[in-house]
Amino acid sequence: MWVYYLMLIGAVLLFSIQFVFSKCYQREKGSSFFYSMLFSVITGAVSIPYFLILNGSRLEMTPFSLFLAVLYSIDALACTVFGVKTLERANLSVYSLFMMLGGMLLPFLYGFTLGEEMTLIKGVAMLLVLLSMAFTLKKEDGKKTDLFLVLCYGVIFVTNGLTGVMTFMHQRATVAVVSASGFLLLSNIVKTVLALAVVAGIFIAAKVRGKDAMLVHGAAEGKRKPSPIKSWVVAVGCAVGFAFVNGTGSLLSTLTASYIEAGIQSTIGTGGCLLMSALFGLLFGERITKKTVFTLACALTGTVLIML
């Protein structure tokens, strides 16, 4: 059983690293809807051959797996789009809070439908992780909450949580399903096709209006200058790095879903990401405060406790 815990810890580490690639891409290309979809196209185009190789050059398909792959892809794109809109209006700590809350609570609750039991250790571990998340919140001047921002919070909460739920639905299904790598291959094919259709639609719409989609949909709407070659090399490199890191992490997480309870996996994933985020912050020169120590202690204690 411990080998699956080690695989899950590896997935947590990879998921923590992926934010670095995502942040670097946004720094180069902004956080508009257009460039978010373009990011999905690039990552999908890299992930498809990656998972095809991992799956022995086979494209598996069953009705249930294809159905879930479509829902999984739509969910992922929605999370990306509304995540970008959230970051435009709220600070990163609040964005991360709602993402991680959804990623932990919905799979945790879904676990009860699979017959998983609520124990005292699970409850204490979950409370410690929740407390850790609460202490990551930071106030930021000039950020106001409106109805659209509340909608964005709700969407990223639900969509990130549903990613975990659908993973468990697929891996614990009693009907015929494809392998873990086969499911991720299907999901990336669907996601890439959908994102490519959106990007093509934006290009066509801009062409009809006699404008350049690259300029109109940049970080500074209508004012962005053509990006130099170096910027594109960095952006594509970040997207490729994200694809490999996220893809490998998703595969490890999906494989462990067959052996680790949903409530335990979601708590370890959330607590681990909080822990790694705090540690990465120290590497980038953030000061060690009492708040940082308390956050690290809660996240580490909750993560270790639920593994016992």
Short mmCIF file of N, CA, C and O in Angstrom, two decimals, residues 8 40 55 73 75 79 118 151 177 187 203 216 251 254 276 299:
data_model
loop_
_atom_site.label_atom_id
_atom_site.label_comp_id
_atom_site.label_asym_id
_atom_site.label_seq_id
_atom_site.Cartn_x
_atom_site.Cartn_y
_atom_site.Cartn_z
N LEU A 8 1.34 8.92 -4.88
CA LEU A 8 0.49 10.10 -4.65
C LEU A 8 1.33 11.29 -4.21
O LEU A 8 1.09 12.43 -4.65
N SER A 40 -4.06 25.58 -23.64
CA SER A 40 -4.67 24.25 -23.63
C SER A 40 -4.37 23.49 -24.92
O SER A 40 -4.18 22.27 -24.90
N ASN A 55 0.73 4.46 -23.36
CA ASN A 55 -0.34 3.48 -23.50
C ASN A 55 -0.02 2.44 -24.58
O ASN A 55 -0.91 1.76 -25.07
N SER A 73 -12.97 16.89 -19.90
CA SER A 73 -12.32 17.92 -20.72
C SER A 73 -13.05 19.25 -20.61
O SER A 73 -12.42 20.31 -20.48
N ASP A 75 -14.92 20.20 -18.18
CA ASP A 75 -14.68 20.65 -16.81
C ASP A 75 -13.32 21.33 -16.69
O ASP A 75 -13.19 22.39 -16.07
N CYS A 79 -12.61 25.27 -15.83
CA CYS A 79 -11.78 25.62 -14.68
C CYS A 79 -10.66 26.58 -15.09
O CYS A 79 -10.34 27.52 -14.37
N MET A 118 -16.44 7.73 7.70
CA MET A 118 -15.85 8.91 8.35
C MET A 118 -15.27 8.48 9.68
O MET A 118 -15.96 7.89 10.51
N LEU A 151 -19.37 34.19 -8.71
CA LEU A 151 -19.63 33.12 -9.67
C LEU A 151 -18.33 32.39 -10.03
O LEU A 151 -18.30 31.16 -10.09
N VAL A 177 -14.14 -0.05 -18.74
CA VAL A 177 -13.43 1.23 -18.88
C VAL A 177 -12.03 0.97 -19.45
O VAL A 177 -11.55 -0.17 -19.45
N SER A 187 -9.06 12.03 -22.82
CA SER A 187 -9.41 13.35 -22.28
C SER A 187 -8.62 14.45 -22.97
O SER A 187 -9.16 15.51 -23.30
N PHE A 203 -9.84 33.40 -34.11
CA PHE A 203 -9.05 33.86 -35.25
C PHE A 203 -9.95 34.29 -36.40
O PHE A 203 -9.75 35.35 -37.01
N VAL A 216 -5.51 41.66 -30.28
CA VAL A 216 -6.78 41.98 -29.65
C VAL A 216 -6.97 41.24 -28.34
O VAL A 216 -7.52 41.77 -27.38
N LEU A 251 -1.43 11.08 -14.17
CA LEU A 251 -1.36 9.62 -14.33
C LEU A 251 -1.14 8.94 -12.97
O LEU A 251 -1.82 7.96 -12.65
N THR A 254 -4.32 9.24 -10.94
CA THR A 254 -5.38 8.36 -11.45
C THR A 254 -5.12 6.91 -11.08
O THR A 254 -6.04 6.17 -10.72
N MET A 276 4.00 22.13 -0.07
CA MET A 276 4.99 22.40 -1.11
C MET A 276 4.97 23.87 -1.53
O MET A 276 6.02 24.46 -1.81
N ALA A 299 -0.51 21.73 7.79
CA ALA A 299 -0.56 20.97 6.55
C ALA A 299 0.20 19.66 6.68
O ALA A 299 -0.28 18.60 6.25
#
